[in-house]
PDB file of C-alpha atoms and ligand atoms in Angstrom:
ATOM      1  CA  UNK P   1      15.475   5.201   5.063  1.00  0.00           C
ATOM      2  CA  UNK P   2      17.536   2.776   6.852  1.00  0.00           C
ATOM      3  CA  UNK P   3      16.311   0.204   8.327  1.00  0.00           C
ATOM      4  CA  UNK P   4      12.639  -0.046   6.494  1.00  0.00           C
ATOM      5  CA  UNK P   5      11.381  -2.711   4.838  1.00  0.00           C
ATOM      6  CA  UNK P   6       9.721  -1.412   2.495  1.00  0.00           C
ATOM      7  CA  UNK P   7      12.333   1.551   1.435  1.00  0.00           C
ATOM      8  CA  UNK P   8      14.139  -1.623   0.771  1.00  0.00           C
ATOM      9  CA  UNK P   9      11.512  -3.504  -1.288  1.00  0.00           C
ATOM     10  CA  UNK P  10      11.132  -0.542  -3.295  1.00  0.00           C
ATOM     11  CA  UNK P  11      15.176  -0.390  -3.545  1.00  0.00           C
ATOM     12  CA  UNK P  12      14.628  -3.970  -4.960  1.00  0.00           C
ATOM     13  CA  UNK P  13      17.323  -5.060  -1.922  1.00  0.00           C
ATOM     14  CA  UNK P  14      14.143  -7.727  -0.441  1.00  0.00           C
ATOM     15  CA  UNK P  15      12.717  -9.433  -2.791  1.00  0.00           C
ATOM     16  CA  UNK P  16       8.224  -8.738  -3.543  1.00  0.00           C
ATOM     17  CA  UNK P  17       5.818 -10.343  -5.848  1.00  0.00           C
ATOM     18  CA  UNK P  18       5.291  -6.319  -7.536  1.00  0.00           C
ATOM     19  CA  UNK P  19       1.954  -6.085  -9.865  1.00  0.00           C
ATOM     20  CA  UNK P  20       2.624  -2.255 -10.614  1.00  0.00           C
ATOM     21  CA  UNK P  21       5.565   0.347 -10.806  1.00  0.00           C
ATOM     22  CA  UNK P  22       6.388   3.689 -11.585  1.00  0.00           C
ATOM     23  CA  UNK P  23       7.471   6.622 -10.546  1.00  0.00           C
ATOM     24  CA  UNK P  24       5.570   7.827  -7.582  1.00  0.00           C
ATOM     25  CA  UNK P  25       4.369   3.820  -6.229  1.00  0.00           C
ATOM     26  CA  UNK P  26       5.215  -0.130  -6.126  1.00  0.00           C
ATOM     27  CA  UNK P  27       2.555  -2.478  -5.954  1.00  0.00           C
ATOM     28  CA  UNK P  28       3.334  -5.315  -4.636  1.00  0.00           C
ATOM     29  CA  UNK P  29       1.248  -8.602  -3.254  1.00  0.00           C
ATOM     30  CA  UNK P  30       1.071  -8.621   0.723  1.00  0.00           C
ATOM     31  CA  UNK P  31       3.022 -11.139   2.052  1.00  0.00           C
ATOM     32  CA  UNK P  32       0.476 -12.061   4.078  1.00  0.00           C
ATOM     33  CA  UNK P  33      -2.919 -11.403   2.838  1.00  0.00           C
ATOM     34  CA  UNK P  34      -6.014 -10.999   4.370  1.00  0.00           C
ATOM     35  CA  UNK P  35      -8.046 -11.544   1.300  1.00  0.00           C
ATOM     36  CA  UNK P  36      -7.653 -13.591  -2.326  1.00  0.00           C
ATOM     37  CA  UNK P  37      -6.569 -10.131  -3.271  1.00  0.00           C
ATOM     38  CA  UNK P  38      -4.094  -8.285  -1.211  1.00  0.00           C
ATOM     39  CA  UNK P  39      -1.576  -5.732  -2.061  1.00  0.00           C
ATOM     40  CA  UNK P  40       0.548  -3.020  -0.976  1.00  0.00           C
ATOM     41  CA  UNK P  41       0.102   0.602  -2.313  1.00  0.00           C
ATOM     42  CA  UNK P  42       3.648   2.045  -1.213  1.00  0.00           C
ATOM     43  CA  UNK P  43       4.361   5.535  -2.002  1.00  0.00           C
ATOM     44  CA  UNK P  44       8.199   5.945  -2.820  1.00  0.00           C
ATOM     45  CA  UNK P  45       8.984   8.231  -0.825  1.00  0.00           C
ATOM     46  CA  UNK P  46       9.579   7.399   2.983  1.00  0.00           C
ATOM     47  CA  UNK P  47       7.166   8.857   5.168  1.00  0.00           C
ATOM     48  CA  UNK P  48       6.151   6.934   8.256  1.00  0.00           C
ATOM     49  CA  UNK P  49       2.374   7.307   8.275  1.00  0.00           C
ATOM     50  CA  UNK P  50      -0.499  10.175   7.332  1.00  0.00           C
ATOM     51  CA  UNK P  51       0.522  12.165  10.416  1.00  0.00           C
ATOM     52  CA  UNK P  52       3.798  12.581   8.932  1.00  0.00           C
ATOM     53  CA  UNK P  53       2.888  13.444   5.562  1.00  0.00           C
ATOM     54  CA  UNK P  54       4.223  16.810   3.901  1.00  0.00           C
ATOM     55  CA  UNK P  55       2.917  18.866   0.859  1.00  0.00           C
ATOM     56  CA  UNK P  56       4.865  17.117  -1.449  1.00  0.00           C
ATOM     57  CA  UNK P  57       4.397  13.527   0.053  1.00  0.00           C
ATOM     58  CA  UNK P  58       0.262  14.656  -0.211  1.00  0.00           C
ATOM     59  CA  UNK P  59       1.109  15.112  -4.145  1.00  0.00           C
ATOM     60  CA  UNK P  60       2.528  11.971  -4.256  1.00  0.00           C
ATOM     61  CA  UNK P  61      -0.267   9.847  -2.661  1.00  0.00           C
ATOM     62  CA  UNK P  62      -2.579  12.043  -4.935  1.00  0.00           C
ATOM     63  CA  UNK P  63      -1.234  10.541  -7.763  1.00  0.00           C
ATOM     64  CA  UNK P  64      -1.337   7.120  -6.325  1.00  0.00           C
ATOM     65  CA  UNK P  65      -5.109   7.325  -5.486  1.00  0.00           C
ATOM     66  CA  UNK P  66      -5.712   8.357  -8.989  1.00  0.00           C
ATOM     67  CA  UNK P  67      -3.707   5.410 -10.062  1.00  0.00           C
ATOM     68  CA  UNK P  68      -5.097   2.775  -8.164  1.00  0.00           C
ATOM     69  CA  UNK P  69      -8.693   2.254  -9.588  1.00  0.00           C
ATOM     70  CA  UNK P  70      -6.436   1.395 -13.121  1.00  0.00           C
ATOM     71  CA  UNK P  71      -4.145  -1.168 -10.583  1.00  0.00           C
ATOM     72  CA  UNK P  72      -6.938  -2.645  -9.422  1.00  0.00           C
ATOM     73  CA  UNK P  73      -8.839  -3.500 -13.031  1.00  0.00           C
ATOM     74  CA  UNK P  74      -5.268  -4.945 -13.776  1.00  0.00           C
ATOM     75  CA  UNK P  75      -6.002  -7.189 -10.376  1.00  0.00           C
ATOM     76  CA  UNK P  76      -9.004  -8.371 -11.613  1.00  0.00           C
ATOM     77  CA  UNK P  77     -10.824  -6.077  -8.983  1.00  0.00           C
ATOM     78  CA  UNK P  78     -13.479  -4.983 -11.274  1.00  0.00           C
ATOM     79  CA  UNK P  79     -16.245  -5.957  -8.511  1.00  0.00           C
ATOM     80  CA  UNK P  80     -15.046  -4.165  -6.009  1.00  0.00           C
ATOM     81  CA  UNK P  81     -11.791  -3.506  -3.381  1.00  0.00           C
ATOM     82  CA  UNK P  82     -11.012  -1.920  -0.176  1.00  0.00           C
ATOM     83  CA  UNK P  83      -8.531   0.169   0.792  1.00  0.00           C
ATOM     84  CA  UNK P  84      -7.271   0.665   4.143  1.00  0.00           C
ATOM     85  CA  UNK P  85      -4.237   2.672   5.742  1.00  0.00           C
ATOM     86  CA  UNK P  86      -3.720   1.787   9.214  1.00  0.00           C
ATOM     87  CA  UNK P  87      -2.087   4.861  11.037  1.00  0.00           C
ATOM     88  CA  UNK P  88      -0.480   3.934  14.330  1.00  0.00           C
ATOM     89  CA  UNK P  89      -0.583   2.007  17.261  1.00  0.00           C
ATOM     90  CA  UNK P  90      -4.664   1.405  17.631  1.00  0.00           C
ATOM     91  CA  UNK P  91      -4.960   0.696  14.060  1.00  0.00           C
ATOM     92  CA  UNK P  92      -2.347  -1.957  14.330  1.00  0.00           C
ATOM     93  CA  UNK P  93       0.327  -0.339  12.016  1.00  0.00           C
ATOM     94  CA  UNK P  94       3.106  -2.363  11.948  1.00  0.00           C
ATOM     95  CA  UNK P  95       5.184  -1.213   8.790  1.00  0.00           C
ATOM     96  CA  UNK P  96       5.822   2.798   9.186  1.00  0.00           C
ATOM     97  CA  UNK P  97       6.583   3.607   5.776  1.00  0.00           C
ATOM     98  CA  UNK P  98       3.192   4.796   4.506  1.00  0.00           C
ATOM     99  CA  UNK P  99       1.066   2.136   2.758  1.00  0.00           C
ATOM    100  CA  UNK P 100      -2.650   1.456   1.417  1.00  0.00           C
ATOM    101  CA  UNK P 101      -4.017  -2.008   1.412  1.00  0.00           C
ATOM    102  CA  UNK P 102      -5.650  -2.805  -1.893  1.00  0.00           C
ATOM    103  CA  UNK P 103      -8.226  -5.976  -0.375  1.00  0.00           C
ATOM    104  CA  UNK P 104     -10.585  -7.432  -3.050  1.00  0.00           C
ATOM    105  CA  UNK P 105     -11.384 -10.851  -5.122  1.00  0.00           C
ATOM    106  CA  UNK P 106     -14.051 -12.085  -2.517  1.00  0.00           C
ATOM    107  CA  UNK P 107     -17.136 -10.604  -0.978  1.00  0.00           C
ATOM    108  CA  UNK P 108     -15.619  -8.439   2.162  1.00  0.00           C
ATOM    109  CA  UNK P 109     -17.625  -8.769   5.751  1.00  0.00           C
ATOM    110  CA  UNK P 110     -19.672  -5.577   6.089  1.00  0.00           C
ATOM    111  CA  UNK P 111     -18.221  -5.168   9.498  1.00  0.00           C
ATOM    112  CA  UNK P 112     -15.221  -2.002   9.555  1.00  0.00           C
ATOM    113  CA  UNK P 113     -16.990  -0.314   7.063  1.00  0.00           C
TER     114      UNK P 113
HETATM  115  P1  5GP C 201       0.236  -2.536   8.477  1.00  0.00           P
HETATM  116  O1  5GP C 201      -0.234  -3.412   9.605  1.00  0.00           O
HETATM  117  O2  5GP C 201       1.480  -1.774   8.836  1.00  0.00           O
HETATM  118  O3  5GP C 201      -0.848  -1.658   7.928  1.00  0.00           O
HETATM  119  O4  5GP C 201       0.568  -3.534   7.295  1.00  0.00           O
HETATM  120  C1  5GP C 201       1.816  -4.039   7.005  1.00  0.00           C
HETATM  121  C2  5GP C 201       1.612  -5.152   6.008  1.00  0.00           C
HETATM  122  O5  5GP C 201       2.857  -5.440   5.413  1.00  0.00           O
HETATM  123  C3  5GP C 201       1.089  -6.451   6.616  1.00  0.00           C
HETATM  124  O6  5GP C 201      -0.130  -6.807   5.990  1.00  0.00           O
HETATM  125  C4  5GP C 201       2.212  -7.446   6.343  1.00  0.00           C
HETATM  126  O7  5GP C 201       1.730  -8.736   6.037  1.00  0.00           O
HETATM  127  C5  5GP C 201       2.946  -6.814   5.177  1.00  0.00           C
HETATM  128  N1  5GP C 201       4.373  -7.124   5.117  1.00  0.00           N
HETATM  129  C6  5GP C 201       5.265  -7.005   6.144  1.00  0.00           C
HETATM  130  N2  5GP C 201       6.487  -7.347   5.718  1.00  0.00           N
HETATM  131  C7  5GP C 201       6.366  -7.677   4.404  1.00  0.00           C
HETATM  132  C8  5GP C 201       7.299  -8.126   3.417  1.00  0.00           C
HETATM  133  O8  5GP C 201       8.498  -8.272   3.650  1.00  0.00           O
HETATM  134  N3  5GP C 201       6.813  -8.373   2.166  1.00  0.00           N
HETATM  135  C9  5GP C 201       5.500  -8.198   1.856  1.00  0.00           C
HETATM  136  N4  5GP C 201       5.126  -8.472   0.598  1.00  0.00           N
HETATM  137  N5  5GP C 201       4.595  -7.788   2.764  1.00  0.00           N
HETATM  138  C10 5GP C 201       5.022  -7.521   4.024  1.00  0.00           C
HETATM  139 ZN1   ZN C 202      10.529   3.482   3.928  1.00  0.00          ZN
END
């Protein structure tokens, strides 16, 4: 996809601080994180958000899910994480290539779930 940011990290055009790769997902360390721990779950292929999602997309984050929980011993996560996709405007989605936020290293407040 022209024009997105991440289709671009994930081309390796931009330059990210990745912690995981393969086929189906880069992880890469949020540029600006909201936590000691903060990365970027980014499917490979472009979709924009969950609402956009097809069958084959769903297989894809499938396969990320299942990966993550391995990403996140790597990360040092082993007390705990969040993960959080923000779809659209009231969630504050600001990057529309589909994305989970992998938050951990520190206690998180109890407050949004
Ligand atoms: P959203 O609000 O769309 O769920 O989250 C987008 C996230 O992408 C934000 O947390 C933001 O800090 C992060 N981000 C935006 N641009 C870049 C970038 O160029 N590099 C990295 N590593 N993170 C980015
Ligand atoms: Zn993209």
């Amino acid at each position: 996809m022209e024009d997105c940011i991440f289709c671009k990290i994930i081309a390796g055009e931009i330059p990210s601080d990745k912690v995981y790769e393969d086929e189906d997902m880069l992880v890469f360390r949020d540029i600006a994180p909201q936590a000691k721990v903060h990365c970027l779950c980014v499917p490979k292929p472009h979709f924009a958000a969950l609402s956009e999602m097809d069958g084959a997309q769903a297989e894809t984050l499938k396969r990320c899910l299942e990966k993550i929980p391995a990403v996140a011993q790597k990360l040092g996560l082993a007390d705990g994480y969040r993960l959080i996709v923000n779809q659209g405007k009231n969630a504050g989605q600001t990057v529309f290539h589909l994305h989970i936020h992998i938050l951990g290293g520190q206690p998180l407040g109890e407050k949004f779930v």
